[in-house]
mmCIF file of C-alpha atoms in Angstrom:
data_model
loop_
_atom_site.group_PDB
_atom_site.id
_atom_site.type_symbol
_atom_site.label_atom_id
_atom_site.label_comp_id
_atom_site.label_asym_id
_atom_site.label_seq_id
_atom_site.Cartn_x
_atom_site.Cartn_y
_atom_site.Cartn_z
ATOM 1 C CA MET A 1 103.686 91.106 79.301
ATOM 2 C CA GLN A 2 104.227 88.158 81.518
ATOM 3 C CA GLU A 3 102.891 85.247 79.569
ATOM 4 C CA ASP A 4 106.249 83.452 79.453
ATOM 5 C CA ILE A 5 107.442 83.667 83.038
ATOM 6 C CA THR A 6 106.761 81.554 86.086
ATOM 7 C CA ILE A 7 105.605 83.229 89.259
ATOM 8 C CA THR A 8 107.388 81.904 92.346
ATOM 9 C CA ARG A 9 105.793 82.004 95.783
ATOM 10 C CA TYR A 10 108.400 82.135 98.495
ATOM 11 C CA GLU A 11 107.520 80.128 101.576
ATOM 12 C CA PRO A 12 109.785 80.623 104.592
ATOM 13 C CA LYS A 13 110.642 77.353 106.329
ATOM 14 C CA LYS A 14 110.307 79.120 109.635
ATOM 15 C CA LYS A 15 107.508 81.561 110.330
ATOM 16 C CA GLN A 16 108.753 84.162 112.736
ATOM 17 C CA GLY A 17 107.311 87.320 114.234
ATOM 18 C CA LEU A 18 109.505 90.313 113.429
ATOM 19 C CA ILE A 19 109.939 93.615 115.208
ATOM 20 C CA VAL A 20 110.135 96.303 112.539
ATOM 21 C CA ILE A 21 110.879 99.967 113.224
ATOM 22 C CA ILE A 22 110.302 102.739 110.696
ATOM 23 C CA THR A 23 111.807 105.959 111.996
ATOM 24 C CA GLY A 24 113.440 109.156 110.723
ATOM 25 C CA ASN A 25 112.345 112.681 109.786
ATOM 26 C CA GLY A 26 111.210 112.022 106.207
ATOM 27 C CA LYS A 27 107.882 111.328 104.534
ATOM 28 C CA GLY A 28 106.923 107.661 104.324
ATOM 29 C CA LYS A 29 106.721 106.089 107.776
ATOM 30 C CA THR A 30 102.984 105.820 108.298
ATOM 31 C CA THR A 31 102.434 105.186 104.600
ATOM 32 C CA SER A 32 104.965 102.345 104.730
ATOM 33 C CA ALA A 33 103.095 100.797 107.657
ATOM 34 C CA MET A 34 99.821 101.100 105.711
ATOM 35 C CA GLY A 35 101.505 99.375 102.786
ATOM 36 C CA MET A 36 102.424 96.456 105.042
ATOM 37 C CA ALA A 37 98.780 96.125 106.062
ATOM 38 C CA LEU A 38 97.810 96.061 102.369
ATOM 39 C CA ARG A 39 100.546 93.567 101.522
ATOM 40 C CA GLY A 40 99.441 91.353 104.404
ATOM 41 C CA CYS A 41 95.950 91.186 102.861
ATOM 42 C CA GLY A 42 97.459 89.508 99.820
ATOM 43 C CA HIS A 43 98.607 86.701 102.106
ATOM 44 C CA GLY A 44 95.306 86.562 104.012
ATOM 45 C CA LEU A 45 96.995 88.022 107.100
ATOM 46 C CA ARG A 46 95.172 90.117 109.701
ATOM 47 C CA THR A 47 96.604 93.484 110.688
ATOM 48 C CA THR A 48 95.547 95.803 113.492
ATOM 49 C CA ILE A 49 96.760 99.397 113.487
ATOM 50 C CA VAL A 50 96.693 101.651 116.541
ATOM 51 C CA GLN A 51 97.619 105.246 115.737
ATOM 52 C CA PHE A 52 98.930 107.526 118.451
ATOM 53 C CA MET A 53 98.968 111.322 118.139
ATOM 54 C CA LYS A 54 96.810 111.700 115.047
ATOM 55 C CA GLY A 55 93.369 111.985 116.526
ATOM 56 C CA ASP A 56 92.191 115.350 115.274
ATOM 57 C CA LEU A 57 93.312 115.652 111.658
ATOM 58 C CA TYR A 58 91.665 113.513 108.995
ATOM 59 C CA SER A 59 94.022 111.240 107.100
ATOM 60 C CA GLY A 60 93.032 109.215 104.047
ATOM 61 C CA GLU A 61 94.076 105.891 105.566
ATOM 62 C CA TRP A 62 91.150 106.094 107.998
ATOM 63 C CA ASP A 63 88.690 105.445 105.204
ATOM 64 C CA GLY A 64 91.221 103.656 102.993
ATOM 65 C CA VAL A 65 91.550 100.737 105.420
ATOM 66 C CA LYS A 66 87.786 100.228 105.374
ATOM 67 C CA TYR A 67 88.292 98.590 101.979
ATOM 68 C CA LEU A 68 90.476 96.025 103.753
ATOM 69 C CA GLU A 69 87.961 95.087 106.469
ATOM 70 C CA PRO A 70 87.705 92.677 108.165
ATOM 71 C CA LEU A 71 91.383 91.770 107.599
ATOM 72 C CA VAL A 72 92.587 95.200 108.708
ATOM 73 C CA THR A 73 91.303 97.249 111.647
ATOM 74 C CA LEU A 74 92.493 100.774 112.485
ATOM 75 C CA TYR A 75 92.043 102.712 115.724
ATOM 76 C CA HIS A 76 93.055 106.340 115.746
ATOM 77 C CA THR A 77 93.660 107.682 119.211
ATOM 78 C CA GLY A 78 95.102 110.861 120.615
ATOM 79 C CA LYS A 79 94.239 114.509 120.488
ATOM 80 C CA GLY A 80 96.511 115.702 117.766
ATOM 81 C CA PHE A 81 100.166 116.462 117.842
ATOM 82 C CA CYS A 82 101.280 117.137 121.384
ATOM 83 C CA GLY A 83 103.645 120.074 121.613
ATOM 84 C CA ILE A 84 102.612 121.518 118.271
ATOM 85 C CA GLU A 85 101.691 125.207 118.409
ATOM 86 C CA GLY A 86 97.971 125.695 118.535
ATOM 87 C CA ASN A 87 97.168 122.320 120.093
ATOM 88 C CA PRO A 88 94.956 123.250 123.054
ATOM 89 C CA PHE A 89 95.429 120.176 125.252
ATOM 90 C CA PRO A 90 97.880 119.996 128.184
ATOM 91 C CA HIS A 91 100.543 117.255 128.318
ATOM 92 C CA SER A 92 98.591 115.410 131.038
ATOM 93 C CA GLU A 93 95.625 115.067 128.707
ATOM 94 C CA HIS A 94 97.797 113.741 125.858
ATOM 95 C CA ARG A 95 99.445 111.318 128.283
ATOM 96 C CA LYS A 96 96.101 110.041 129.567
ATOM 97 C CA ASN A 97 95.019 109.433 125.994
ATOM 98 C CA ALA A 98 98.203 107.551 125.121
ATOM 99 C CA GLN A 99 97.859 105.493 128.297
ATOM 100 C CA ASP A 100 94.333 104.543 127.229
ATOM 101 C CA ALA A 101 95.763 103.505 123.869
ATOM 102 C CA LEU A 102 98.242 101.209 125.672
ATOM 103 C CA GLN A 103 95.354 99.525 127.489
ATOM 104 C CA LEU A 104 93.613 99.010 124.153
ATOM 105 C CA ILE A 105 96.797 97.480 122.703
ATOM 106 C CA LYS A 106 97.080 95.042 125.609
ATOM 107 C CA GLN A 107 93.464 94.002 125.164
ATOM 108 C CA ILE A 108 94.033 93.424 121.451
ATOM 109 C CA ILE A 109 97.106 91.267 122.133
ATOM 110 C CA GLN A 110 95.374 89.274 124.838
ATOM 111 C CA ASN A 111 91.920 88.841 123.333
ATOM 112 C CA ASP A 112 92.352 88.812 119.575
ATOM 113 C CA PRO A 113 95.982 89.001 118.446
ATOM 114 C CA PRO A 114 96.365 89.811 114.724
ATOM 115 C CA ASP A 115 99.218 88.526 112.541
ATOM 116 C CA THR A 116 100.688 92.026 112.435
ATOM 117 C CA LEU A 117 100.226 94.797 114.977
ATOM 118 C CA ILE A 118 101.187 98.284 113.806
ATOM 119 C CA LEU A 119 101.722 100.941 116.477
ATOM 120 C CA ASP A 120 101.845 104.103 114.413
ATOM 121 C CA GLU A 121 103.722 107.112 115.866
ATOM 122 C CA ILE A 122 104.456 105.191 119.074
ATOM 123 C CA ASN A 123 108.076 106.359 118.854
ATOM 124 C CA ASN A 124 106.923 109.983 119.086
ATOM 125 C CA ALA A 125 104.591 109.130 121.965
ATOM 126 C CA LEU A 126 107.557 107.644 123.843
ATOM 127 C CA GLN A 127 109.850 110.541 123.018
ATOM 128 C CA LEU A 128 107.221 113.018 124.256
ATOM 129 C CA LYS A 129 106.835 111.007 127.505
ATOM 130 C CA LEU A 130 103.198 110.190 126.839
ATOM 131 C CA ILE A 131 104.184 106.567 127.464
ATOM 132 C CA ASP A 132 107.286 105.031 129.096
ATOM 133 C CA LEU A 133 109.954 102.731 127.722
ATOM 134 C CA ASP A 134 109.083 99.912 130.137
ATOM 135 C CA GLN A 135 105.491 100.045 128.904
ATOM 136 C CA VAL A 136 106.645 99.466 125.321
ATOM 137 C CA MET A 137 108.916 96.670 126.536
ATOM 138 C CA GLU A 138 105.910 95.103 128.278
ATOM 139 C CA ILE A 139 103.976 95.065 124.993
ATOM 140 C CA ILE A 140 106.932 93.458 123.238
ATOM 141 C CA LYS A 141 107.043 90.715 125.888
ATOM 142 C CA LEU A 142 103.271 90.209 125.878
ATOM 143 C CA ARG A 143 102.997 89.574 122.162
ATOM 144 C CA PRO A 144 102.718 86.051 120.711
ATOM 145 C CA GLU A 145 106.030 84.882 119.200
ATOM 146 C CA GLN A 146 104.636 84.746 115.670
ATOM 147 C CA MET A 147 103.076 88.200 115.732
ATOM 148 C CA HIS A 148 104.857 90.942 113.785
ATOM 149 C CA LEU A 149 105.142 94.242 115.600
ATOM 150 C CA VAL A 150 105.698 97.424 113.573
ATOM 151 C CA LEU A 151 106.670 100.594 115.457
ATOM 152 C CA THR A 152 106.695 103.875 113.540
ATOM 153 C CA GLY A 153 107.554 107.482 114.253
ATOM 154 C CA ARG A 154 110.517 109.808 114.583
ATOM 155 C CA ASP A 155 113.216 109.456 117.202
ATOM 156 C CA ALA A 156 112.933 105.715 117.837
ATOM 157 C CA HIS A 157 114.445 104.838 121.225
ATOM 158 C CA PRO A 158 117.924 103.229 120.979
ATOM 159 C CA ASP A 159 116.848 100.351 123.238
ATOM 160 C CA LEU A 160 114.016 99.533 120.832
ATOM 161 C CA ILE A 161 116.347 99.769 117.832
ATOM 162 C CA ALA A 162 118.680 97.340 119.618
ATOM 163 C CA LEU A 163 115.813 94.847 120.084
ATOM 164 C CA ALA A 164 114.331 95.156 116.581
ATOM 165 C CA ASP A 165 114.971 92.803 113.658
ATOM 166 C CA THR A 166 114.536 95.341 110.854
ATOM 167 C CA VAL A 167 114.973 99.089 111.213
ATOM 168 C CA SER A 168 114.656 101.679 108.450
ATOM 169 C CA GLU A 169 115.367 105.356 108.819
ATOM 170 C CA VAL A 170 113.386 107.526 106.415
ATOM 171 C CA ARG A 171 115.481 110.649 105.817
ATOM 172 C CA GLU A 172 114.100 113.817 104.330
ATOM 173 C CA ILE A 173 116.133 114.804 101.292
ATOM 174 C CA LYS A 174 113.513 117.336 100.173
ATOM 175 C CA HIS A 175 109.939 118.109 101.129
ATOM 176 C CA ALA A 176 107.360 120.045 99.138
ATOM 177 C CA TYR A 177 106.305 122.129 102.137
ATOM 178 C CA ARG A 178 109.717 123.801 102.131
ATOM 179 C CA LYS A 179 108.715 125.273 98.760
ATOM 180 C CA ASP A 180 105.459 126.462 100.412
ATOM 181 C CA ILE A 181 103.447 123.786 98.647
ATOM 182 C CA GLU A 182 100.443 122.881 100.811
ATOM 183 C CA PRO A 183 99.890 119.293 101.980
ATOM 184 C CA GLN A 184 98.103 117.386 99.221
ATOM 185 C CA PRO A 185 95.414 114.753 99.913
ATOM 186 C CA GLY A 186 96.488 111.204 99.106
ATOM 187 C CA ILE A 187 100.160 112.120 99.300
ATOM 188 C CA ASP A 188 100.655 113.999 102.549
ATOM 189 C CA PHE A 189 97.566 112.907 104.495
ATOM 190 C CA MET B 1 88.514 107.683 123.078
ATOM 191 C CA GLN B 2 87.724 110.549 120.800
ATOM 192 C CA GLU B 3 84.273 111.638 121.774
ATOM 193 C CA ASP B 4 85.412 115.131 122.801
ATOM 194 C CA ILE B 5 87.586 116.177 119.893
ATOM 195 C CA THR B 6 86.829 117.732 116.552
ATOM 196 C CA ILE B 7 88.194 116.118 113.410
ATOM 197 C CA THR B 8 89.613 118.655 110.976
ATOM 198 C CA ARG B 9 89.743 118.008 107.240
ATOM 199 C CA TYR B 10 92.554 119.938 105.620
ATOM 200 C CA GLU B 11 91.706 121.297 102.201
ATOM 201 C CA PRO B 12 94.603 122.758 100.228
ATOM 202 C CA LYS B 13 93.698 126.006 98.483
ATOM 203 C CA LYS B 14 95.731 124.889 95.507
ATOM 204 C CA LYS B 15 95.612 121.329 94.240
ATOM 205 C CA GLN B 16 98.962 120.491 92.742
ATOM 206 C CA GLY B 17 100.503 117.363 91.278
ATOM 207 C CA LEU B 18 103.667 116.410 93.158
ATOM 208 C CA ILE B 19 106.686 114.420 92.079
ATOM 209 C CA VAL B 20 107.635 112.175 94.991
ATOM 210 C CA ILE B 21 110.740 109.975 95.077
ATOM 211 C CA ILE B 22 111.258 107.179 97.608
ATOM 212 C CA THR B 23 114.797 105.890 97.319
ATOM 213 C CA GLY B 24 117.532 104.332 99.476
ATOM 214 C CA ASN B 25 118.732 100.866 100.433
ATOM 215 C CA GLY B 26 116.319 100.156 103.295
ATOM 216 C CA LYS B 27 112.999 98.341 103.611
ATOM 217 C CA GLY B 28 109.925 100.468 103.018
ATOM 218 C CA LYS B 29 109.970 101.971 99.538
ATOM 219 C CA THR B 30 107.396 99.838 97.736
ATOM 220 C CA THR B 31 105.329 99.493 100.920
ATOM 221 C CA SER B 32 105.302 103.273 101.279
ATOM 222 C CA ALA B 33 104.024 103.616 97.719
ATOM 223 C CA MET B 34 101.304 101.037 98.452
ATOM 224 C CA GLY B 35 100.360 103.044 101.529
ATOM 225 C CA MET B 36 99.898 106.136 99.356
ATOM 226 C CA ALA B 37 97.517 104.170 97.120
ATOM 227 C CA LEU B 38 95.549 103.113 100.225
ATOM 228 C CA ARG B 39 95.549 106.640 101.621
ATOM 229 C CA GLY B 40 94.342 107.970 98.269
ATOM 230 C CA CYS B 41 91.317 105.669 98.498
ATOM 231 C CA GLY B 42 90.246 107.508 101.634
ATOM 232 C CA HIS B 43 89.998 110.658 99.524
ATOM 233 C CA GLY B 44 88.300 108.891 96.615
ATOM 234 C CA LEU B 45 91.436 109.278 94.495
ATOM 235 C CA ARG B 46 92.414 106.871 91.726
ATOM 236 C CA THR B 47 95.904 105.375 91.722
ATOM 237 C CA THR B 48 97.626 103.307 89.061
ATOM 238 C CA ILE B 49 100.761 101.361 89.953
ATOM 239 C CA VAL B 50 103.212 100.012 87.385
ATOM 240 C CA GLN B 51 105.870 97.787 88.921
ATOM 241 C CA PHE B 52 109.160 97.263 87.149
ATOM 242 C CA MET B 53 111.536 94.386 87.956
ATOM 243 C CA LYS B 54 109.228 92.318 90.150
ATOM 244 C CA GLY B 55 107.571 90.101 87.631
ATOM 245 C CA ASP B 56 108.493 86.631 88.826
ATOM 246 C CA LEU B 57 108.217 86.641 92.618
ATOM 247 C CA TYR B 58 104.801 86.850 94.250
ATOM 248 C CA SER B 59 104.314 89.828 96.502
ATOM 249 C CA GLY B 60 101.289 90.326 98.756
ATOM 250 C CA GLU B 61 100.376 93.698 97.273
ATOM 251 C CA TRP B 62 99.339 91.985 94.017
ATOM 252 C CA ASP B 63 96.275 90.539 95.698
ATOM 253 C CA GLY B 64 96.121 93.235 98.387
ATOM 254 C CA VAL B 65 95.295 95.961 95.861
ATOM 255 C CA LYS B 66 92.369 93.919 94.553
ATOM 256 C CA TYR B 67 90.493 95.045 97.678
ATOM 257 C CA LEU B 68 90.955 98.609 96.430
ATOM 258 C CA GLU B 69 89.569 98.058 92.931
ATOM 259 C CA PRO B 70 88.421 99.932 90.950
ATOM 260 C CA LEU B 71 90.162 102.907 92.597
ATOM 261 C CA VAL B 72 93.569 101.225 92.427
ATOM 262 C CA THR B 73 95.020 99.246 89.523
ATOM 263 C CA LEU B 74 98.375 97.446 89.619
ATOM 264 C CA TYR B 75 100.414 96.124 86.701
ATOM 265 C CA HIS B 76 103.463 94.029 87.500
ATOM 266 C CA THR B 77 105.918 93.846 84.658
ATOM 267 C CA GLY B 78 109.440 92.572 84.263
ATOM 268 C CA LYS B 79 111.144 89.257 84.569
ATOM 269 C CA GLY B 80 112.528 89.458 88.045
ATOM 270 C CA PHE B 81 115.570 91.255 89.311
ATOM 271 C CA CYS B 82 117.967 91.913 86.487
ATOM 272 C CA GLY B 83 121.561 91.259 87.456
ATOM 273 C CA ILE B 84 120.632 89.069 90.423
ATOM 274 C CA GLU B 85 122.416 85.727 90.455
ATOM 275 C CA GLY B 86 120.206 82.958 89.140
ATOM 276 C CA ASN B 87 118.027 85.191 86.965
ATOM 277 C CA PRO B 88 118.118 83.446 83.573
ATOM 278 C CA PHE B 89 117.203 86.345 81.286
ATOM 279 C CA PRO B 90 119.754 88.434 79.347
ATOM 280 C CA HIS B 91 119.884 92.221 79.780
ATOM 281 C CA SER B 92 118.289 92.717 76.354
ATOM 282 C CA GLU B 93 115.219 90.768 77.469
ATOM 283 C CA HIS B 94 114.899 92.798 80.674
ATOM 284 C CA ARG B 95 115.301 95.986 78.649
ATOM 285 C CA LYS B 96 112.627 94.973 76.154
ATOM 286 C CA ASN B 97 110.258 94.279 79.026
ATOM 287 C CA ALA B 98 110.948 97.630 80.685
ATOM 288 C CA GLN B 99 110.461 99.376 77.330
ATOM 289 C CA ASP B 100 107.065 97.684 77.004
ATOM 290 C CA ALA B 101 106.243 98.963 80.488
ATOM 291 C CA LEU B 102 107.086 102.510 79.346
ATOM 292 C CA GLN B 103 104.641 102.162 76.465
ATOM 293 C CA LEU B 104 101.978 100.995 78.902
ATOM 294 C CA ILE B 105 102.694 104.027 81.145
ATOM 295 C CA LYS B 106 102.315 106.429 78.202
ATOM 296 C CA GLN B 107 99.004 104.818 77.254
ATOM 297 C CA ILE B 108 97.768 105.155 80.836
ATOM 298 C CA ILE B 109 98.721 108.835 80.967
ATOM 299 C CA GLN B 110 97.168 109.577 77.590
ATOM 300 C CA ASN B 111 94.018 107.479 77.761
ATOM 301 C CA ASP B 112 92.999 107.295 81.406
ATOM 302 C CA PRO B 113 95.244 109.348 83.723
ATOM 303 C CA PRO B 114 94.741 108.517 87.411
ATOM 304 C CA ASP B 115 95.140 111.038 90.246
ATOM 305 C CA THR B 116 98.369 109.322 91.298
ATOM 306 C CA LEU B 117 100.697 107.260 89.137
ATOM 307 C CA ILE B 118 103.200 105.092 91.014
ATOM 308 C CA LEU B 119 106.182 103.769 89.060
ATOM 309 C CA ASP B 120 107.596 101.182 91.442
ATOM 310 C CA GLU B 121 111.303 100.321 91.113
ATOM 311 C CA ILE B 122 111.667 102.645 88.135
ATOM 312 C CA ASN B 123 114.841 104.071 89.718
ATOM 313 C CA ASN B 124 116.450 100.624 89.588
ATOM 314 C CA ALA B 125 115.276 100.144 86.012
ATOM 315 C CA LEU B 126 116.989 103.405 85.078
ATOM 316 C CA GLN B 127 120.153 102.588 86.996
ATOM 317 C CA LEU B 128 120.359 99.190 85.261
ATOM 318 C CA LYS B 129 119.915 100.881 81.853
ATOM 319 C CA LEU B 130 116.647 99.086 81.140
ATOM 320 C CA ILE B 131 115.227 102.525 80.412
ATOM 321 C CA ASP B 132 116.913 105.873 79.743
ATOM 322 C CA LEU B 133 116.796 109.149 81.631
ATOM 323 C CA ASP B 134 115.217 111.016 78.711
ATOM 324 C CA GLN B 135 112.415 108.459 78.665
ATOM 325 C CA VAL B 136 111.614 109.188 82.315
ATOM 326 C CA MET B 137 111.793 112.921 81.588
ATOM 327 C CA GLU B 138 109.331 112.388 78.733
ATOM 328 C CA ILE B 139 106.852 110.749 81.135
ATOM 329 C CA ILE B 140 107.252 113.636 83.563
ATOM 330 C CA LYS B 141 106.471 116.116 80.770
ATOM 331 C CA LEU B 142 103.555 114.068 79.448
ATOM 332 C CA ARG B 143 101.690 113.912 82.730
ATOM 333 C CA PRO B 144 98.738 116.215 83.493
ATOM 334 C CA GLU B 145 99.739 119.022 85.879
ATOM 335 C CA GLN B 146 97.506 117.762 88.677
ATOM 336 C CA MET B 147 98.674 114.143 88.550
ATOM 337 C CA HIS B 148 100.989 112.992 91.329
ATOM 338 C CA LEU B 149 103.929 110.918 90.161
ATOM 339 C CA VAL B 150 105.664 108.607 92.654
ATOM 340 C CA LEU B 151 109.002 107.090 91.653
ATOM 341 C CA THR B 152 110.482 104.379 93.880
ATOM 342 C CA GLY B 153 113.638 102.278 93.982
ATOM 343 C CA ARG B 154 117.273 102.487 94.979
ATOM 344 C CA ASP B 155 119.789 104.826 93.418
ATOM 345 C CA ALA B 156 117.415 107.553 92.232
ATOM 346 C CA HIS B 157 119.033 109.610 89.479
ATOM 347 C CA PRO B 158 120.305 113.017 90.687
ATOM 348 C CA ASP B 159 118.484 114.806 87.829
ATOM 349 C CA LEU B 160 115.193 113.286 89.007
ATOM 350 C CA ILE B 161 115.933 114.225 92.620
ATOM 351 C CA ALA B 162 116.575 117.789 91.428
ATOM 352 C CA LEU B 163 113.169 117.876 89.712
ATOM 353 C CA ALA B 164 111.152 116.248 92.503
ATOM 354 C CA ASP B 165 109.079 118.066 95.124
ATOM 355 C CA THR B 166 109.468 115.522 97.929
ATOM 356 C CA VAL B 167 112.305 113.015 98.235
ATOM 357 C CA SER B 168 112.797 110.489 101.037
ATOM 358 C CA GLU B 169 115.783 108.224 101.421
ATOM 359 C CA VAL B 170 114.985 104.992 103.260
ATOM 360 C CA ARG B 171 118.227 103.918 104.932
ATOM 361 C CA GLU B 172 118.809 100.434 106.256
ATOM 362 C CA ILE B 173 119.810 100.605 109.909
ATOM 363 C CA LYS B 174 119.252 96.862 110.377
ATOM 364 C CA HIS B 175 117.626 94.093 108.377
ATOM 365 C CA ALA B 176 116.418 90.724 109.608
ATOM 366 C CA TYR B 177 118.074 88.870 106.728
ATOM 367 C CA ARG B 178 121.470 89.804 108.111
ATOM 368 C CA LYS B 179 120.587 87.608 111.099
ATOM 369 C CA ASP B 180 119.675 84.846 108.598
ATOM 370 C CA ILE B 181 115.967 85.338 109.202
ATOM 371 C CA GLU B 182 114.067 84.370 106.048
ATOM 372 C CA PRO B 183 111.780 86.876 104.300
ATOM 373 C CA GLN B 184 108.387 86.801 106.023
ATOM 374 C CA PRO B 185 105.076 87.158 104.122
ATOM 375 C CA GLY B 186 103.247 90.419 104.791
ATOM 376 C CA ILE B 187 106.427 92.111 105.981
ATOM 377 C CA ASP B 188 109.082 91.433 103.352
ATOM 378 C CA PHE B 189 106.921 90.514 100.345
#
């Protein structure tokens, strides 16, 4: 269908690391971050993803990103959703886990910084006091100027929104679970 | 970090094809759809993506999805953004192209239906009258009951929102281009 058009490749004059925040209560924050990792591959860019909070429930992206190795690396940390009914771990345990994740993030930035670093659900981790605002600020300062930093999760902190270059709020208009439809693989996890 | 936790794999009792709409004026609609394709791969699910409107400007997902072959297939159609200043093609040409894309979509559904069919920017195509509402309704009726259908793009039609199971609106809170930062590869395209 495209035999008669010319494909343009945009090349920014200035390469610049962006801070991107994807927040809000709707479906599509983590998936959007995964899409950025995939898109980066098309430019030969390396992406590292560190997921907070999602440690105990399988999500398709864990195996999906394996197709993108070695350009994309994913670490899932955490012991499931802190504060959710039925989660057996105390807050101190969740906090310790998130603190370990912060150490991992610092090591990644210092030893092998990717083009894009995605910190998935870090906004929730901050909101739940598993990590502190000054710790996130430290990561922002540590990062190389050209590295993109993507922060996802509900309830993004206003100070982070103020610092960010691009911020999207994903609002739930409708969600299937409100009609008692179970989460479906590939769509919801 | 996860040696002491058990990973749970959720299995819905009922597998059900969902209609998902990702709309709104913010960054993260197409990337979210790409993330669903990636996530699907982790479940061994096949995804086909048909992109409207994006035919003339390279976007990283075009090569990114090649890592996911043969589970994921992407077709980019269209002659660039209709109605955008500088686009040389008349409306009739854009419409013809979008109509060809609809034929392709019907063939895919009839001959080789994937688990998830993503129609990227179809909402814009409808809003710009490149396709008609009853044509989208026809696709919805044609699809196998278990196939997920993901419709992205601004200005989703209210009748489609009414039909959908899950709808997210991605709102722009901030965007780097408003600070005159150029689009960056891997993040913006």
